[in-house]
PDB file of C-alpha atoms and ligand atoms in Angstrom:
ATOM      1  CA  MET A   1     105.676   4.320 124.836  1.00  0.00           C
ATOM      2  CA  THR A   2     108.285   6.140 126.809  1.00  0.00           C
ATOM      3  CA  PRO A   3     106.990   9.533 128.382  1.00  0.00           C
ATOM      4  CA  LEU A   4     107.653  12.776 126.710  1.00  0.00           C
ATOM      5  CA  VAL A   5     109.245  14.243 129.802  1.00  0.00           C
ATOM      6  CA  GLU A   6     111.186  12.289 132.428  1.00  0.00           C
ATOM      7  CA  VAL A   7     112.454  14.425 135.325  1.00  0.00           C
ATOM      8  CA  SER A   8     114.591  12.506 137.675  1.00  0.00           C
ATOM      9  CA  GLY A   9     116.401  13.440 141.019  1.00  0.00           C
ATOM     10  CA  LEU A  10     116.463  17.205 139.994  1.00  0.00           C
ATOM     11  CA  SER A  11     117.988  19.727 142.253  1.00  0.00           C
ATOM     12  CA  VAL A  12     119.023  23.103 142.456  1.00  0.00           C
ATOM     13  CA  GLU A  13     119.989  25.450 145.288  1.00  0.00           C
ATOM     14  CA  PHE A  14     120.130  29.176 145.552  1.00  0.00           C
ATOM     15  CA  GLY A  15     122.246  30.414 148.366  1.00  0.00           C
ATOM     16  CA  GLY A  16     122.362  27.141 150.177  1.00  0.00           C
ATOM     17  CA  ILE A  17     118.384  26.959 150.162  1.00  0.00           C
ATOM     18  CA  ALA A  18     116.939  23.994 148.033  1.00  0.00           C
ATOM     19  CA  ALA A  19     114.498  25.641 145.496  1.00  0.00           C
ATOM     20  CA  VAL A  20     113.793  22.117 144.008  1.00  0.00           C
ATOM     21  CA  HIS A  21     115.073  19.110 145.857  1.00  0.00           C
ATOM     22  CA  GLU A  22     115.323  15.559 144.398  1.00  0.00           C
ATOM     23  CA  LEU A  23     112.256  16.092 142.139  1.00  0.00           C
ATOM     24  CA  THR A  24     110.996  13.112 139.974  1.00  0.00           C
ATOM     25  CA  PHE A  25     108.055  12.932 137.789  1.00  0.00           C
ATOM     26  CA  ALA A  26     107.205  11.902 134.251  1.00  0.00           C
ATOM     27  CA  VAL A  27     104.588  13.182 131.846  1.00  0.00           C
ATOM     28  CA  SER A  28     103.058  11.154 129.001  1.00  0.00           C
ATOM     29  CA  ARG A  29     102.346  12.557 125.525  1.00  0.00           C
ATOM     30  CA  CYS A  30      99.083  14.508 125.366  1.00  0.00           C
ATOM     31  CA  GLU A  31      98.837  14.432 129.099  1.00  0.00           C
ATOM     32  CA  ILE A  32      97.878  17.753 130.892  1.00  0.00           C
ATOM     33  CA  VAL A  33      99.590  17.785 134.336  1.00  0.00           C
ATOM     34  CA  ALA A  34      99.088  20.548 136.833  1.00  0.00           C
ATOM     35  CA  LEU A  35     102.011  21.885 138.932  1.00  0.00           C
ATOM     36  CA  MET A  36     100.645  23.074 142.365  1.00  0.00           C
ATOM     37  CA  GLY A  37     101.963  24.502 145.577  1.00  0.00           C
ATOM     38  CA  PRO A  38     102.226  27.544 147.770  1.00  0.00           C
ATOM     39  CA  ASN A  39     104.417  30.515 147.223  1.00  0.00           C
ATOM     40  CA  GLY A  40     108.097  29.487 146.898  1.00  0.00           C
ATOM     41  CA  ALA A  41     107.142  25.837 146.532  1.00  0.00           C
ATOM     42  CA  GLY A  42     109.673  25.361 143.552  1.00  0.00           C
ATOM     43  CA  LYS A  43     107.218  25.356 140.644  1.00  0.00           C
ATOM     44  CA  THR A  44     108.597  28.531 138.583  1.00  0.00           C
ATOM     45  CA  THR A  45     112.064  27.038 139.159  1.00  0.00           C
ATOM     46  CA  THR A  46     111.099  23.682 137.855  1.00  0.00           C
ATOM     47  CA  PHE A  47     109.788  25.480 134.679  1.00  0.00           C
ATOM     48  CA  HIS A  48     113.128  27.327 134.459  1.00  0.00           C
ATOM     49  CA  LEU A  49     115.084  23.931 134.692  1.00  0.00           C
ATOM     50  CA  ILE A  50     112.950  22.305 131.945  1.00  0.00           C
ATOM     51  CA  ALA A  51     112.989  25.505 129.645  1.00  0.00           C
ATOM     52  CA  GLY A  52     116.916  25.678 130.223  1.00  0.00           C
ATOM     53  CA  ALA A  53     116.940  29.106 131.951  1.00  0.00           C
ATOM     54  CA  ARG A  54     118.682  27.658 134.713  1.00  0.00           C
ATOM     55  CA  GLN A  55     120.963  24.517 135.032  1.00  0.00           C
ATOM     56  CA  PRO A  56     120.377  21.927 137.866  1.00  0.00           C
ATOM     57  CA  GLY A  57     122.886  21.300 140.498  1.00  0.00           C
ATOM     58  CA  SER A  58     122.110  17.386 140.063  1.00  0.00           C
ATOM     59  CA  GLY A  59     119.515  15.300 138.339  1.00  0.00           C
ATOM     60  CA  ARG A  60     118.394  14.798 134.652  1.00  0.00           C
ATOM     61  CA  ILE A  61     115.636  15.874 132.416  1.00  0.00           C
ATOM     62  CA  MET A  62     114.872  13.562 129.485  1.00  0.00           C
ATOM     63  CA  PHE A  63     112.683  15.024 126.742  1.00  0.00           C
ATOM     64  CA  ASP A  64     111.417  13.075 123.721  1.00  0.00           C
ATOM     65  CA  GLY A  65     114.128  10.268 124.397  1.00  0.00           C
ATOM     66  CA  ARG A  66     116.829  13.106 124.777  1.00  0.00           C
ATOM     67  CA  ASP A  67     118.852  14.375 127.744  1.00  0.00           C
ATOM     68  CA  LEU A  68     118.648  18.108 127.864  1.00  0.00           C
ATOM     69  CA  ALA A  69     121.701  18.522 130.021  1.00  0.00           C
ATOM     70  CA  GLY A  70     123.669  21.682 128.855  1.00  0.00           C
ATOM     71  CA  LEU A  71     121.275  22.579 126.261  1.00  0.00           C
ATOM     72  CA  ARG A  72     120.365  26.425 126.127  1.00  0.00           C
ATOM     73  CA  PRO A  73     116.747  27.687 126.067  1.00  0.00           C
ATOM     74  CA  ASP A  74     116.793  28.370 122.190  1.00  0.00           C
ATOM     75  CA  ALA A  75     118.075  24.641 121.698  1.00  0.00           C
ATOM     76  CA  ARG A  76     115.441  23.340 123.894  1.00  0.00           C
ATOM     77  CA  CYS A  77     112.701  25.566 122.056  1.00  0.00           C
ATOM     78  CA  ARG A  78     113.965  23.793 118.738  1.00  0.00           C
ATOM     79  CA  LEU A  79     113.351  20.577 120.095  1.00  0.00           C
ATOM     80  CA  GLY A  80     109.879  21.443 120.968  1.00  0.00           C
ATOM     81  CA  VAL A  81     109.847  23.087 124.614  1.00  0.00           C
ATOM     82  CA  ALA A  82     107.721  26.152 124.742  1.00  0.00           C
ATOM     83  CA  ARG A  83     106.591  28.099 127.623  1.00  0.00           C
ATOM     84  CA  THR A  84     104.353  31.220 128.767  1.00  0.00           C
ATOM     85  CA  PHE A  85     105.134  33.459 131.617  1.00  0.00           C
ATOM     86  CA  GLN A  86     103.132  34.320 134.733  1.00  0.00           C
ATOM     87  CA  ILE A  87     103.867  38.030 133.796  1.00  0.00           C
ATOM     88  CA  THR A  88     103.326  38.351 130.008  1.00  0.00           C
ATOM     89  CA  GLN A  89     105.857  40.110 127.968  1.00  0.00           C
ATOM     90  CA  PRO A  90     104.638  40.906 124.692  1.00  0.00           C
ATOM     91  CA  PHE A  91     106.478  43.461 122.405  1.00  0.00           C
ATOM     92  CA  GLN A  92     104.235  46.495 123.162  1.00  0.00           C
ATOM     93  CA  GLU A  93     104.592  48.448 120.119  1.00  0.00           C
ATOM     94  CA  LEU A  94     104.031  45.242 117.789  1.00  0.00           C
ATOM     95  CA  SER A  95     100.795  44.145 116.769  1.00  0.00           C
ATOM     96  CA  VAL A  96      99.371  41.045 118.013  1.00  0.00           C
ATOM     97  CA  THR A  97     100.154  39.319 114.701  1.00  0.00           C
ATOM     98  CA  GLU A  98     103.735  40.663 114.543  1.00  0.00           C
ATOM     99  CA  ASN A  99     104.155  39.364 118.080  1.00  0.00           C
ATOM    100  CA  VAL A 100     102.925  35.789 117.103  1.00  0.00           C
ATOM    101  CA  MET A 101     105.304  35.969 114.091  1.00  0.00           C
ATOM    102  CA  VAL A 102     108.307  36.024 116.550  1.00  0.00           C
ATOM    103  CA  GLY A 103     107.351  32.408 117.419  1.00  0.00           C
ATOM    104  CA  ALA A 104     106.255  31.432 113.929  1.00  0.00           C
ATOM    105  CA  MET A 105     109.677  32.392 112.409  1.00  0.00           C
ATOM    106  CA  MET A 106     111.322  29.528 113.953  1.00  0.00           C
ATOM    107  CA  HIS A 107     109.648  27.461 111.267  1.00  0.00           C
ATOM    108  CA  HIS A 108     108.995  29.955 108.559  1.00  0.00           C
ATOM    109  CA  LYS A 109     111.863  31.977 107.233  1.00  0.00           C
ATOM    110  CA  ARG A 110     109.991  33.827 104.939  1.00  0.00           C
ATOM    111  CA  LEU A 111     108.123  36.746 106.247  1.00  0.00           C
ATOM    112  CA  PRO A 112     104.770  36.258 104.293  1.00  0.00           C
ATOM    113  CA  ASP A 113     104.730  32.539 105.562  1.00  0.00           C
ATOM    114  CA  ALA A 114     105.431  33.452 108.995  1.00  0.00           C
ATOM    115  CA  ARG A 115     102.870  36.065 108.927  1.00  0.00           C
ATOM    116  CA  ALA A 116     100.187  33.637 107.426  1.00  0.00           C
ATOM    117  CA  ALA A 117     100.934  30.981 110.189  1.00  0.00           C
ATOM    118  CA  ALA A 118     100.834  33.797 112.941  1.00  0.00           C
ATOM    119  CA  ARG A 119      97.357  34.612 111.693  1.00  0.00           C
ATOM    120  CA  ARG A 120      96.249  31.100 112.136  1.00  0.00           C
ATOM    121  CA  TYR A 121      97.463  30.945 115.621  1.00  0.00           C
ATOM    122  CA  VAL A 122      95.735  34.410 116.340  1.00  0.00           C
ATOM    123  CA  GLU A 123      92.735  32.936 115.077  1.00  0.00           C
ATOM    124  CA  LEU A 124      93.127  29.642 117.190  1.00  0.00           C
ATOM    125  CA  VAL A 125      93.535  31.482 120.443  1.00  0.00           C
ATOM    126  CA  GLY A 126      90.180  33.788 119.694  1.00  0.00           C
ATOM    127  CA  LEU A 127      92.070  36.957 118.920  1.00  0.00           C
ATOM    128  CA  ALA A 128      91.213  37.385 115.363  1.00  0.00           C
ATOM    129  CA  ASP A 129      89.475  40.749 116.153  1.00  0.00           C
ATOM    130  CA  LYS A 130      92.676  42.146 117.582  1.00  0.00           C
ATOM    131  CA  ALA A 131      95.102  40.777 114.888  1.00  0.00           C
ATOM    132  CA  ASP A 132      96.374  44.150 113.784  1.00  0.00           C
ATOM    133  CA  ALA A 133      96.009  45.882 117.079  1.00  0.00           C
ATOM    134  CA  PRO A 134      99.127  46.694 119.106  1.00  0.00           C
ATOM    135  CA  ALA A 135     100.065  44.397 122.067  1.00  0.00           C
ATOM    136  CA  LYS A 136      99.955  47.464 124.523  1.00  0.00           C
ATOM    137  CA  GLY A 137      96.283  47.691 124.416  1.00  0.00           C
ATOM    138  CA  LEU A 138      95.251  44.350 125.280  1.00  0.00           C
ATOM    139  CA  SER A 139      93.441  43.192 128.543  1.00  0.00           C
ATOM    140  CA  THR A 140      95.278  40.605 130.822  1.00  0.00           C
ATOM    141  CA  GLY A 141      93.164  37.818 129.405  1.00  0.00           C
ATOM    142  CA  GLN A 142      93.985  38.792 125.734  1.00  0.00           C
ATOM    143  CA  ARG A 143      97.698  39.158 126.465  1.00  0.00           C
ATOM    144  CA  LYS A 144      97.836  35.574 128.101  1.00  0.00           C
ATOM    145  CA  ARG A 145      95.993  34.574 124.806  1.00  0.00           C
ATOM    146  CA  LEU A 146      98.654  36.145 122.874  1.00  0.00           C
ATOM    147  CA  GLU A 147     101.448  34.589 124.758  1.00  0.00           C
ATOM    148  CA  LEU A 148      99.888  31.350 124.106  1.00  0.00           C
ATOM    149  CA  ALA A 149      99.696  32.066 120.368  1.00  0.00           C
ATOM    150  CA  ARG A 150     103.405  33.155 120.224  1.00  0.00           C
ATOM    151  CA  ALA A 151     104.449  29.992 122.222  1.00  0.00           C
ATOM    152  CA  ILE A 152     102.490  27.344 120.093  1.00  0.00           C
ATOM    153  CA  ALA A 153     103.645  29.115 116.844  1.00  0.00           C
ATOM    154  CA  THR A 154     106.873  27.613 117.722  1.00  0.00           C
ATOM    155  CA  ARG A 155     105.068  24.176 117.184  1.00  0.00           C
ATOM    156  CA  PRO A 156     106.091  22.764 120.562  1.00  0.00           C
ATOM    157  CA  LYS A 157     105.550  19.197 121.888  1.00  0.00           C
ATOM    158  CA  LEU A 158     105.493  20.451 125.486  1.00  0.00           C
ATOM    159  CA  LEU A 159     103.813  23.661 126.626  1.00  0.00           C
ATOM    160  CA  LEU A 160     104.819  24.950 129.953  1.00  0.00           C
ATOM    161  CA  MET A 161     102.073  27.368 130.927  1.00  0.00           C
ATOM    162  CA  ASP A 162     102.691  29.431 133.820  1.00  0.00           C
ATOM    163  CA  GLU A 163      99.218  30.669 135.468  1.00  0.00           C
ATOM    164  CA  VAL A 164      97.281  31.035 132.488  1.00  0.00           C
ATOM    165  CA  THR A 165      94.259  31.888 134.292  1.00  0.00           C
ATOM    166  CA  GLY A 166      95.881  33.957 136.680  1.00  0.00           C
ATOM    167  CA  GLY A 167      94.643  37.686 136.675  1.00  0.00           C
ATOM    168  CA  ILE A 168      91.872  37.139 134.239  1.00  0.00           C
ATOM    169  CA  ASP A 169      88.226  37.590 134.859  1.00  0.00           C
ATOM    170  CA  GLN A 170      86.200  34.774 135.859  1.00  0.00           C
ATOM    171  CA  LYS A 171      83.933  34.867 132.617  1.00  0.00           C
ATOM    172  CA  SER A 172      87.059  34.319 130.528  1.00  0.00           C
ATOM    173  CA  ILE A 173      88.170  31.110 132.403  1.00  0.00           C
ATOM    174  CA  PRO A 174      85.952  28.600 130.499  1.00  0.00           C
ATOM    175  CA  GLY A 175      87.187  29.768 127.323  1.00  0.00           C
ATOM    176  CA  MET A 176      90.708  29.252 128.335  1.00  0.00           C
ATOM    177  CA  ILE A 177      89.987  25.763 129.685  1.00  0.00           C
ATOM    178  CA  GLU A 178      88.361  25.162 126.328  1.00  0.00           C
ATOM    179  CA  LEU A 179      91.519  26.432 124.394  1.00  0.00           C
ATOM    180  CA  VAL A 180      93.971  24.181 126.569  1.00  0.00           C
ATOM    181  CA  ARG A 181      91.769  21.237 125.708  1.00  0.00           C
ATOM    182  CA  ARG A 182      91.901  21.980 122.204  1.00  0.00           C
ATOM    183  CA  LEU A 183      95.725  22.149 122.126  1.00  0.00           C
ATOM    184  CA  ARG A 184      95.771  18.678 123.674  1.00  0.00           C
ATOM    185  CA  GLU A 185      93.417  17.415 120.939  1.00  0.00           C
ATOM    186  CA  GLN A 186      96.087  19.138 118.466  1.00  0.00           C
ATOM    187  CA  GLY A 187      98.735  16.566 120.015  1.00  0.00           C
ATOM    188  CA  LEU A 188     100.388  19.071 122.563  1.00  0.00           C
ATOM    189  CA  THR A 189     101.290  17.894 126.185  1.00  0.00           C
ATOM    190  CA  VAL A 190     101.028  20.488 128.763  1.00  0.00           C
ATOM    191  CA  ILE A 191     102.437  21.292 132.276  1.00  0.00           C
ATOM    192  CA  MET A 192     100.626  24.095 133.910  1.00  0.00           C
ATOM    193  CA  ILE A 193     101.229  26.028 137.062  1.00  0.00           C
ATOM    194  CA  GLU A 194      97.838  26.550 138.308  1.00  0.00           C
ATOM    195  CA  HIS A 195      96.218  27.576 141.644  1.00  0.00           C
ATOM    196  CA  ASN A 196      92.583  27.309 140.577  1.00  0.00           C
ATOM    197  CA  MET A 197      91.225  23.853 141.842  1.00  0.00           C
ATOM    198  CA  ARG A 198      88.221  24.282 139.486  1.00  0.00           C
ATOM    199  CA  VAL A 199      90.470  24.749 136.579  1.00  0.00           C
ATOM    200  CA  ILE A 200      92.758  21.887 137.571  1.00  0.00           C
ATOM    201  CA  GLY A 201      89.590  19.538 137.965  1.00  0.00           C
ATOM    202  CA  GLU A 202      88.361  20.383 134.738  1.00  0.00           C
ATOM    203  CA  VAL A 203      91.407  20.200 132.420  1.00  0.00           C
ATOM    204  CA  ALA A 204      94.283  18.421 134.351  1.00  0.00           C
ATOM    205  CA  ASP A 205      94.580  14.503 134.042  1.00  0.00           C
ATOM    206  CA  ARG A 206      96.995  14.624 136.992  1.00  0.00           C
ATOM    207  CA  ALA A 207      98.355  17.060 139.428  1.00  0.00           C
ATOM    208  CA  ILE A 208     101.685  17.273 141.200  1.00  0.00           C
ATOM    209  CA  PHE A 209     101.985  19.221 144.527  1.00  0.00           C
ATOM    210  CA  MET A 210     105.193  20.568 145.794  1.00  0.00           C
ATOM    211  CA  ASN A 211     106.188  22.497 148.888  1.00  0.00           C
ATOM    212  CA  ARG A 212     109.680  23.907 149.699  1.00  0.00           C
ATOM    213  CA  GLY A 213     111.081  22.289 146.521  1.00  0.00           C
ATOM    214  CA  VAL A 214     109.751  18.704 147.270  1.00  0.00           C
ATOM    215  CA  LYS A 215     107.027  16.871 145.702  1.00  0.00           C
ATOM    216  CA  ILE A 216     104.570  16.076 148.429  1.00  0.00           C
ATOM    217  CA  ALA A 217     101.827  14.474 146.450  1.00  0.00           C
ATOM    218  CA  GLU A 218     100.849  13.411 142.865  1.00  0.00           C
ATOM    219  CA  GLY A 219      97.610  12.006 141.612  1.00  0.00           C
ATOM    220  CA  THR A 220      94.413  12.728 139.872  1.00  0.00           C
ATOM    221  CA  PRO A 221      93.055  16.269 140.801  1.00  0.00           C
ATOM    222  CA  ALA A 222      90.495  14.490 143.080  1.00  0.00           C
ATOM    223  CA  ASP A 223      93.103  12.688 144.820  1.00  0.00           C
ATOM    224  CA  ILE A 224      95.143  15.810 145.192  1.00  0.00           C
ATOM    225  CA  ALA A 225      92.219  17.835 146.748  1.00  0.00           C
ATOM    226  CA  ARG A 226      91.576  15.302 149.592  1.00  0.00           C
ATOM    227  CA  HIS A 227      95.377  14.820 150.426  1.00  0.00           C
ATOM    228  CA  PRO A 228      95.759  15.795 154.147  1.00  0.00           C
ATOM    229  CA  ASP A 229      99.207  17.737 153.475  1.00  0.00           C
ATOM    230  CA  VAL A 230      97.574  19.574 150.462  1.00  0.00           C
ATOM    231  CA  ILE A 231      94.464  20.562 152.628  1.00  0.00           C
ATOM    232  CA  ASP A 232      96.860  21.732 155.362  1.00  0.00           C
ATOM    233  CA  LEU A 233      99.150  23.724 153.152  1.00  0.00           C
ATOM    234  CA  TYR A 234      96.888  25.144 150.516  1.00  0.00           C
ATOM    235  CA  LEU A 235      93.243  24.415 150.394  1.00  0.00           C
ATOM    236  CA  GLY A 236      93.067  25.532 153.956  1.00  0.00           C
ATOM    237  CA  ASP A 237      93.801  28.964 153.305  1.00  0.00           C
ATOM    238  CA  ALA A 238      91.892  29.240 149.988  1.00  0.00           C
TER     239      ALA A 238
HETATM  240  P1  LIG B   1     105.406  31.477 143.440  1.00  0.00           P
HETATM  241  O1  LIG B   1     104.097  30.669 143.294  1.00  0.00           O
HETATM  242  O2  LIG B   1     105.483  32.432 144.413  1.00  0.00           O
HETATM  243  O3  LIG B   1     105.842  31.899 142.056  1.00  0.00           O
HETATM  244  P2  LIG B   1     107.071  29.131 143.254  1.00  0.00           P
HETATM  245  O4  LIG B   1     106.486  27.893 143.550  1.00  0.00           O
HETATM  246  O5  LIG B   1     107.159  29.342 141.688  1.00  0.00           O
HETATM  247  O6  LIG B   1     106.537  30.239 143.835  1.00  0.00           O
HETATM  248  P3  LIG B   1     110.064  29.685 142.893  1.00  0.00           P
HETATM  249  O7  LIG B   1     109.920  30.729 142.363  1.00  0.00           O
HETATM  250  O8  LIG B   1     110.468  28.354 142.186  1.00  0.00           O
HETATM  251  O9  LIG B   1     108.581  29.064 143.900  1.00  0.00           O
HETATM  252  O10 LIG B   1     111.044  29.541 144.328  1.00  0.00           O
HETATM  253  C1  LIG B   1     111.394  28.501 144.912  1.00  0.00           C
HETATM  254  C2  LIG B   1     112.418  29.047 146.166  1.00  0.00           C
HETATM  255  O11 LIG B   1     113.812  29.443 145.424  1.00  0.00           O
HETATM  256  C3  LIG B   1     111.901  30.323 146.879  1.00  0.00           C
HETATM  257  O12 LIG B   1     112.487  29.813 148.056  1.00  0.00           O
HETATM  258  C4  LIG B   1     112.679  31.386 146.292  1.00  0.00           C
HETATM  259  O13 LIG B   1     112.772  32.282 147.108  1.00  0.00           O
HETATM  260  C5  LIG B   1     113.983  30.799 145.756  1.00  0.00           C
HETATM  261  N1  LIG B   1     114.493  31.350 144.667  1.00  0.00           N
HETATM  262  C6  LIG B   1     113.999  31.442 143.210  1.00  0.00           C
HETATM  263  N2  LIG B   1     114.792  32.048 142.533  1.00  0.00           N
HETATM  264  C7  LIG B   1     115.684  32.514 142.907  1.00  0.00           C
HETATM  265  C8  LIG B   1     116.961  33.198 142.771  1.00  0.00           C
HETATM  266  N3  LIG B   1     117.206  33.556 141.402  1.00  0.00           N
HETATM  267  N4  LIG B   1     117.829  33.625 143.773  1.00  0.00           N
HETATM  268  C9  LIG B   1     117.697  33.116 144.905  1.00  0.00           C
HETATM  269  N5  LIG B   1     116.561  32.514 145.450  1.00  0.00           N
HETATM  270  C10 LIG B   1     115.460  32.065 144.475  1.00  0.00           C
END
């Protein structure tokens, strides 16, 4: 079976500096891949390129057998690419359910249907008790769950998750890992920017390590954790 995502020779520069350089990787259906690397490695830029927020200088992204070149973010979302952000951006005054309806409306044009679907996703991410609460009162961990619910309400094939465990308290991490596993069981493919080696070891099938825009290692989380360049660049100061 062809991979769901095939990135080949992807490059983009900002002001003459390569943010991503000749990046090539593939992600199979239902795989969970961690994207790692120090600050400025090019991880967020890679997400921007896949989601369509930026256009590459060169290279190609194939998604589900289709070349994404030139497609805007909304078109990519309709094809099945969803993302969450490192800094969550809910509509503060809207309730949790209403925020998730924004995603659910992609497939449900009638408000009651969108609301019912949104409720299901709110439950799935463990926010049922906050369903009618305004987003502005949520903790960081709850906001991350809300973002996940809003993203998966668009019924994506691929979810780009930006530091879903970043800034949340330690005791919430196992629940988040469990949630990501459950999403995969439902058929989702995940690329996650993640720094926490324990999370990566528990949830990712594979990890890709970038530095200064270049992929420098790829393999199982265990392979990555003992890669000398990775240890030098990253785990050394962890
Ligand atoms: P972090 O972990 O800090 O979020 P990252 O791996 O996500 O880092 P990117 O944000 O993708 O890294 O940045 C890659 C490089 O591109 C960095 O050198 C960054 O300064 C540069 N860069 C990113 N966006 C822009 C932009 N809009 N204009 C200029 N330079 C940019």
